[in-house]
Amino acid sequence: MKCPRCNIALKLEKYRGVEVDKCSGCEGMWLDHPELGELEDKVFDEGLVKGTMRFTSNSGDLLCPTCGKHMHWFRYRHYNLELDFCEEEHGFWLDKGEERRVLEIMEQRGKDLKRSASAEVEWNKFLSNINSKSFLDKVKDLFRG
């Protein structure tokens, strides 16, 4: 398999325990279709729902190293990170450094989801306290003087 950017043969390597095909020239990497999810799982808690990775896509210039068809690109999880992918689901092309951005985004998403879940728990506690008789009695007492 050859690099879609510089046409150099890709070499099989491990990145964070995930088998990827890496280019020694441009340092980009090819991840077979399930491998991007495996990479995300390295920093994302299993119990959390990852959400949609791709909302829309655009036609790109690179050719899939597996089938040779033009790849498309998308904004990864609506962040300012454009990843190339094969519409035949052969995989994803990550330019140098994009693998780190994927991990950073997933770490942040995990923190955001945990914070959101915690806020929802606190909000529900607050709502249940508002509906309690003792809370309403306290509010009434404030106005009675």
PDB file of N, CA and C in Angstrom, residues 56-62 70-74:
ATOM      1  N   THR A  56     -21.209  15.611   7.603  1.00  0.00           N
ATOM      2  CA  THR A  56     -21.237  15.805   6.152  1.00  0.00           C
ATOM      3  C   THR A  56     -19.832  15.564   5.626  1.00  0.00           C
ATOM      4  N   SER A  57     -19.723  15.409   4.319  1.00  0.00           N
ATOM      5  CA  SER A  57     -18.394  15.214   3.749  1.00  0.00           C
ATOM      6  C   SER A  57     -18.282  15.954   2.424  1.00  0.00           C
ATOM      7  N   ASN A  58     -17.049  16.151   2.014  1.00  0.00           N
ATOM      8  CA  ASN A  58     -16.742  16.857   0.773  1.00  0.00           C
ATOM      9  C   ASN A  58     -15.758  16.028  -0.038  1.00  0.00           C
ATOM     10  N   SER A  59     -15.832  16.155  -1.336  1.00  0.00           N
ATOM     11  CA  SER A  59     -14.928  15.428  -2.218  1.00  0.00           C
ATOM     12  C   SER A  59     -13.507  15.952  -2.047  1.00  0.00           C
ATOM     13  N   GLY A  60     -12.556  15.027  -2.006  1.00  0.00           N
ATOM     14  CA  GLY A  60     -11.163  15.410  -1.820  1.00  0.00           C
ATOM     15  C   GLY A  60     -10.296  15.032  -3.007  1.00  0.00           C
ATOM     16  N   ASP A  61      -9.006  15.315  -2.881  1.00  0.00           N
ATOM     17  CA  ASP A  61      -8.051  15.062  -3.961  1.00  0.00           C
ATOM     18  C   ASP A  61      -7.269  13.764  -3.785  1.00  0.00           C
ATOM     19  N   LEU A  62      -7.171  13.273  -2.551  1.00  0.00           N
ATOM     20  CA  LEU A  62      -6.353  12.087  -2.302  1.00  0.00           C
ATOM     21  C   LEU A  62      -7.057  10.826  -2.785  1.00  0.00           C
ATOM     22  N   HIS A  70     -11.186   8.261  -5.314  1.00  0.00           N
ATOM     23  CA  HIS A  70     -11.021   9.542  -4.619  1.00  0.00           C
ATOM     24  C   HIS A  70     -11.641   9.462  -3.231  1.00  0.00           C
ATOM     25  N   MET A  71     -10.882   9.938  -2.262  1.00  0.00           N
ATOM     26  CA  MET A  71     -11.401   9.985  -0.898  1.00  0.00           C
ATOM     27  C   MET A  71     -12.167  11.287  -0.713  1.00  0.00           C
ATOM     28  N   HIS A  72     -12.908  11.357   0.380  1.00  0.00           N
ATOM     29  CA  HIS A  72     -13.624  12.555   0.781  1.00  0.00           C
ATOM     30  C   HIS A  72     -13.018  13.019   2.098  1.00  0.00           C
ATOM     31  N   TRP A  73     -13.366  14.215   2.521  1.00  0.00           N
ATOM     32  CA  TRP A  73     -12.915  14.696   3.822  1.00  0.00           C
ATOM     33  C   TRP A  73     -14.117  15.203   4.611  1.00  0.00           C
ATOM     34  N   PHE A  74     -13.961  15.222   5.920  1.00  0.00           N
ATOM     35  CA  PHE A  74     -15.018  15.697   6.816  1.00  0.00           C
ATOM     36  C   PHE A  74     -14.385  16.373   8.017  1.00  0.00           C
TER      37      PHE A  74
END
